GROMACS .gro file of C-alpha atoms in nm:
model
  242
    1MET     CA    1   0.938  -0.394 -16.106
    2SER     CA    2   1.099  -0.170 -15.845
    3ALA     CA    3   1.266  -0.338 -15.549
    4VAL     CA    4   1.172  -0.337 -15.183
    5LEU     CA    5   1.447  -0.241 -14.940
    6ILE     CA    6   1.447  -0.442 -14.618
    7LEU     CA    7   1.654  -0.302 -14.336
    8GLY     CA    8   1.728  -0.636 -14.183
    9GLY     CA    9   1.934  -0.865 -13.967
   10THR     CA   10   1.641  -1.023 -13.782
   11ALA     CA   11   1.464  -1.354 -13.836
   12GLU     CA   12   1.157  -1.161 -13.947
   13ALA     CA   13   1.362  -0.973 -14.207
   14ARG     CA   14   1.496  -1.300 -14.350
   15ALA     CA   15   1.149  -1.453 -14.360
   16LEU     CA   16   1.009  -1.150 -14.540
   17ALA     CA   17   1.295  -1.147 -14.792
   18ALA     CA   18   1.238  -1.517 -14.863
   19GLU     CA   19   0.866  -1.469 -14.917
   20LEU     CA   20   0.912  -1.173 -15.152
   21HIS     CA   21   1.194  -1.344 -15.341
   22ASP     CA   22   0.989  -1.661 -15.386
   23ALA     CA   23   0.703  -1.451 -15.520
   24GLY     CA   24   0.932  -1.292 -15.780
   25ARG     CA   25   0.944  -0.951 -15.613
   26PRO     CA   26   1.287  -0.781 -15.633
   27VAL     CA   27   1.423  -0.733 -15.282
   28VAL     CA   28   1.738  -0.578 -15.139
   29SER     CA   29   1.828  -0.658 -14.777
   30SER     CA   30   2.062  -0.421 -14.597
   31LEU     CA   31   2.265  -0.557 -14.304
   32ALA     CA   32   2.462  -0.341 -14.064
   33GLY     CA   33   2.769  -0.564 -14.079
   34ARG     CA   34   2.817  -0.595 -13.703
   35VAL     CA   35   2.812  -0.977 -13.708
   36ALA     CA   36   3.111  -1.151 -13.863
   37ARG     CA   37   2.914  -1.432 -14.030
   38PRO     CA   38   2.553  -1.315 -14.063
   39ARG     CA   39   2.274  -1.540 -14.182
   40LEU     CA   40   2.215  -1.409 -14.532
   41PRO     CA   41   1.861  -1.362 -14.662
   42ALA     CA   42   1.732  -1.450 -15.007
   43GLY     CA   43   1.775  -1.194 -15.282
   44GLU     CA   44   2.026  -0.914 -15.312
   45VAL     CA   45   2.222  -0.822 -15.000
   46ARG     CA   46   2.422  -0.510 -14.913
   47ILE     CA   47   2.633  -0.485 -14.598
   48GLY     CA   48   2.724  -0.164 -14.417
   49GLY     CA   49   2.562   0.165 -14.328
   50PHE     CA   50   2.432   0.430 -14.564
   51GLY     CA   51   2.609   0.727 -14.403
   52GLY     CA   52   2.312   0.900 -14.246
   53PRO     CA   53   1.954   0.985 -14.341
   54ASP     CA   54   2.038   1.220 -14.629
   55ARG     CA   55   2.256   0.962 -14.800
   56LEU     CA   56   1.995   0.695 -14.741
   57ALA     CA   57   1.733   0.919 -14.904
   58ALA     CA   58   1.964   0.966 -15.202
   59TRP     CA   59   2.022   0.589 -15.223
   60LEU     CA   60   1.647   0.526 -15.225
   61ARG     CA   61   1.599   0.772 -15.510
   62ASP     CA   62   1.900   0.650 -15.709
   63HIS     CA   63   1.787   0.288 -15.687
   64GLU     CA   64   1.418   0.368 -15.749
   65ILE     CA   65   1.311   0.176 -15.439
   66ALA     CA   66   0.936   0.112 -15.424
   67ALA     CA   67   0.904   0.074 -15.045
   68VAL     CA   68   1.114   0.034 -14.731
   69VAL     CA   69   1.052  -0.219 -14.455
   70ASP     CA   70   1.242  -0.143 -14.137
   71ALA     CA   71   1.282  -0.491 -13.989
   72THR     CA   72   1.589  -0.414 -13.780
   73HIS     CA   73   1.644  -0.529 -13.423
   74PRO     CA   74   1.423  -0.354 -13.166
   75PHE     CA   75   1.736  -0.188 -13.022
   76ALA     CA   76   1.878  -0.064 -13.355
   77ALA     CA   77   1.741   0.284 -13.289
   78ARG     CA   78   1.982   0.479 -13.510
   79ILE     CA   79   1.895   0.317 -13.842
   80SER     CA   80   1.523   0.333 -13.761
   81ALA     CA   81   1.550   0.707 -13.698
   82SER     CA   82   1.746   0.745 -14.021
   83ALA     CA   83   1.482   0.555 -14.218
   84ALA     CA   84   1.200   0.759 -14.065
   85HIS     CA   85   1.369   1.073 -14.199
   86ALA     CA   86   1.496   0.938 -14.531
   87ALA     CA   87   1.191   0.756 -14.665
   88PRO     CA   88   0.954   1.058 -14.657
   89ALA     CA   89   1.232   1.278 -14.797
   90ALA     CA   90   1.266   1.040 -15.092
   91GLY     CA   91   0.890   0.997 -15.131
   92VAL     CA   92   0.910   0.625 -15.050
   93PRO     CA   93   0.654   0.446 -14.829
   94LEU     CA   94   0.794   0.307 -14.503
   95VAL     CA   95   0.665   0.047 -14.258
   96ARG     CA   96   0.822  -0.088 -13.940
   97LEU     CA   97   0.815  -0.468 -13.892
   98GLU     CA   98   0.877  -0.530 -13.524
   99ARG     CA   99   0.809  -0.839 -13.318
  100PRO     CA  100   0.613  -0.771 -12.996
  101GLY     CA  101   0.810  -0.736 -12.677
  102TRP     CA  102   0.803  -0.987 -12.395
  103THR     CA  103   0.539  -0.971 -12.121
  104ALA     CA  104   0.597  -1.094 -11.767
  105ARG     CA  105   0.403  -1.406 -11.669
  106PRO     CA  106   0.292  -1.531 -11.328
  107GLY     CA  107   0.599  -1.636 -11.133
  108ASP     CA  108   0.836  -1.397 -11.308
  109ASP     CA  109   1.058  -1.171 -11.098
  110TRP     CA  110   1.136  -0.900 -11.351
  111HIS     CA  111   1.315  -0.570 -11.292
  112ARG     CA  112   1.254  -0.342 -11.589
  113VAL     CA  113   1.509  -0.067 -11.654
  114ALA     CA  114   1.555   0.198 -11.920
  115THR     CA  115   1.925   0.157 -12.004
  116LEU     CA  116   2.217  -0.083 -11.974
  117ASP     CA  117   2.372   0.147 -11.714
  118ASP     CA  118   2.052   0.107 -11.512
  119ALA     CA  119   2.078  -0.269 -11.561
  120ALA     CA  120   2.431  -0.271 -11.418
  121ALA     CA  121   2.315  -0.068 -11.119
  122THR     CA  122   2.028  -0.313 -11.065
  123VAL     CA  123   2.265  -0.611 -11.075
  124ALA     CA  124   2.467  -0.446 -10.800
  125ARG     CA  125   2.154  -0.360 -10.600
  126LEU     CA  126   2.029  -0.719 -10.618
  127GLY     CA  127   2.358  -0.841 -10.474
  128ALA     CA  128   2.404  -1.080 -10.766
  129ARG     CA  129   2.688  -1.327 -10.738
  130ARG     CA  130   2.667  -1.511 -11.073
  131VAL     CA  131   2.508  -1.326 -11.364
  132PHE     CA  132   2.400  -1.456 -11.704
  133LEU     CA  133   2.450  -1.154 -11.932
  134THR     CA  134   2.271  -1.178 -12.269
  135SER     CA  135   2.242  -0.812 -12.367
  136GLY     CA  136   2.485  -0.822 -12.662
  137ARG     CA  137   2.853  -0.741 -12.687
  138GLN     CA  138   2.814  -0.372 -12.769
  139GLY     CA  139   2.667  -0.298 -12.426
  140LEU     CA  140   2.928  -0.488 -12.224
  141PRO     CA  141   3.125  -0.180 -12.109
  142ALA     CA  142   2.826  -0.083 -11.892
  143PHE     CA  143   2.910  -0.382 -11.670
  144ALA     CA  144   3.289  -0.353 -11.680
  145GLY     CA  145   3.301  -0.168 -11.348
  146LEU     CA  146   3.128  -0.446 -11.153
  147ASP     CA  147   3.400  -0.650 -10.987
  148ALA     CA  148   3.193  -0.841 -10.728
  149PRO     CA  149   2.971  -1.064 -10.948
  150TRP     CA  150   3.095  -1.329 -11.188
  151PHE     CA  151   2.946  -1.299 -11.538
  152LEU     CA  152   2.865  -1.557 -11.802
  153ILE     CA  153   2.855  -1.345 -12.118
  154ARG     CA  154   2.677  -1.497 -12.419
  155CYS     CA  155   2.721  -1.332 -12.757
  156VAL     CA  156   2.758  -1.426 -13.124
  157ASP     CA  157   3.104  -1.280 -13.192
  158PRO     CA  158   3.403  -1.231 -12.959
  159PRO     CA  159   3.378  -0.900 -12.770
  160ASP     CA  160   3.644  -0.638 -12.839
  161CYS     CA  161   3.566  -0.404 -12.551
  162ALA     CA  162   3.607  -0.376 -12.175
  163LEU     CA  163   3.461  -0.670 -11.983
  164PRO     CA  164   3.381  -0.730 -11.618
  165PRO     CA  165   3.700  -0.849 -11.445
  166ARG     CA  166   3.538  -1.179 -11.340
  167SER     CA  167   3.373  -1.321 -11.650
  168GLU     CA  168   3.358  -1.601 -11.904
  169VAL     CA  169   3.252  -1.554 -12.268
  170LEU     CA  170   3.024  -1.809 -12.432
  171LEU     CA  171   3.006  -1.772 -12.811
  172ASP     CA  172   2.672  -1.907 -12.932
  173ARG     CA  173   2.389  -1.819 -13.164
  174GLY     CA  174   2.019  -1.885 -13.116
  175PRO     CA  175   1.759  -2.015 -13.135
  176TYR     CA  176   1.792  -2.174 -12.792
  177GLY     CA  177   1.591  -2.455 -12.636
  178LEU     CA  178   1.443  -2.472 -12.288
  179ASP     CA  179   1.641  -2.782 -12.184
  180GLY     CA  180   1.966  -2.617 -12.286
  181GLU     CA  181   1.885  -2.296 -12.101
  182ARG     CA  182   1.792  -2.488 -11.786
  183ALA     CA  183   2.121  -2.676 -11.800
  184LEU     CA  184   2.318  -2.356 -11.854
  185LEU     CA  185   2.162  -2.183 -11.552
  186ASP     CA  186   2.220  -2.488 -11.334
  187ARG     CA  187   2.574  -2.561 -11.449
  188HIS     CA  188   2.689  -2.205 -11.379
  189ALA     CA  189   2.476  -2.152 -11.065
  190ILE     CA  190   2.325  -1.837 -11.215
  191ASP     CA  191   2.132  -1.617 -10.971
  192VAL     CA  192   2.047  -1.317 -11.198
  193LEU     CA  193   1.970  -1.297 -11.572
  194VAL     CA  194   2.018  -0.976 -11.772
  195THR     CA  195   1.853  -0.934 -12.112
  196LYS     CA  196   1.720  -0.676 -12.352
  197ASP     CA  197   1.350  -0.691 -12.437
  198SER     CA  198   1.419  -0.835 -12.782
  199GLY     CA  199   1.091  -1.026 -12.802
  200GLY     CA  200   1.027  -1.329 -13.019
  201ASP     CA  201   1.062  -1.701 -12.959
  202HIS     CA  202   1.427  -1.760 -13.052
  203THR     CA  203   1.572  -1.639 -12.721
  204ALA     CA  204   1.266  -1.657 -12.495
  205PRO     CA  205   1.343  -1.998 -12.337
  206LYS     CA  206   1.595  -1.834 -12.101
  207LEU     CA  207   1.301  -1.644 -11.948
  208ASP     CA  208   1.107  -1.967 -11.898
  209ALA     CA  209   1.411  -2.130 -11.737
  210ALA     CA  210   1.463  -1.832 -11.507
  211ARG     CA  211   1.096  -1.843 -11.402
  212GLU     CA  212   1.124  -2.212 -11.319
  213ARG     CA  213   1.437  -2.152 -11.113
  214GLY     CA  214   1.304  -1.840 -10.938
  215ILE     CA  215   1.587  -1.630 -11.081
  216PRO     CA  216   1.539  -1.250 -11.102
  217VAL     CA  217   1.555  -1.107 -11.455
  218VAL     CA  218   1.677  -0.756 -11.533
  219VAL     CA  219   1.498  -0.651 -11.854
  220VAL     CA  220   1.619  -0.349 -12.051
  221ASP     CA  221   1.325  -0.175 -12.217
  222ARG     CA  222   1.327  -0.089 -12.585
  223PRO     CA  223   1.432   0.262 -12.688
  224PRO     CA  224   1.165   0.500 -12.821
  225ARG     CA  225   1.082   0.457 -13.187
  226PRO     CA  226   0.981   0.709 -13.456
  227GLY     CA  227   0.609   0.733 -13.518
  228VAL     CA  228   0.583   0.529 -13.839
  229PRO     CA  229   0.325   0.268 -13.944
  230THR     CA  230   0.410  -0.059 -13.768
  231VAL     CA  231   0.318  -0.423 -13.821
  232THR     CA  232   0.412  -0.719 -13.604
  233THR     CA  233   0.413  -1.014 -13.847
  234VAL     CA  234   0.567  -1.099 -14.181
  235ALA     CA  235   0.219  -1.167 -14.324
  236ALA     CA  236   0.108  -0.817 -14.226
  237ALA     CA  237   0.417  -0.669 -14.391
  238VAL     CA  238   0.343  -0.859 -14.713
  239GLU     CA  239  -0.015  -0.734 -14.705
  240TRP     CA  240   0.106  -0.377 -14.652
  241LEU     CA  241   0.340  -0.408 -14.949
  242GLN     CA  242   0.058  -0.534 -15.168
   0.00000   0.00000   0.00000
């Protein structure tokens, strides 16, 4: 039986790999390798990029892959674009598994922006004094020029890039609970939260805590995605594969 390639790294990707593996379906999960100690899914795992869409197409043909599930992070735009080109070129079916984005609820004070640079400008416009920055370490240079606010930067691995001059790094990995997020906001006197619209339940409690505290939230919208078939649940992805 030919294998399914899961472009992964997300909780949904791991859940899908586990379900396919338990059902006896060969599965290969591909991780970008940006996290030092990733949570490994069931089945075969490869780490690192493919070298562009043409090489990915060749890899799909060489390994006789039956189908591709793009279950990467909503902000991993490059690999999604590569898969959208490579899968049709190799004659392999492709589906995107993407969790729905977050929706503002009554009481939220959200400021939606298109880019991290826009988020930094919004932080300055809001006159933030103490910012909880949860947008990932790769986007930290966008905030490096802000010297007025103090930043609490939460990420999985230590950042190796320019940081805001007044900042503290908190190394932690979700999922996070509401009580913990409340305590974090209170302990550090946070007055603005910055996040990407990652969606899902694992990191959503910070939004609930910010709503309770009346804290403005700067939300970076997801980048545009290629027009490929898309499902929003692991069950729907399994059904598509069947």
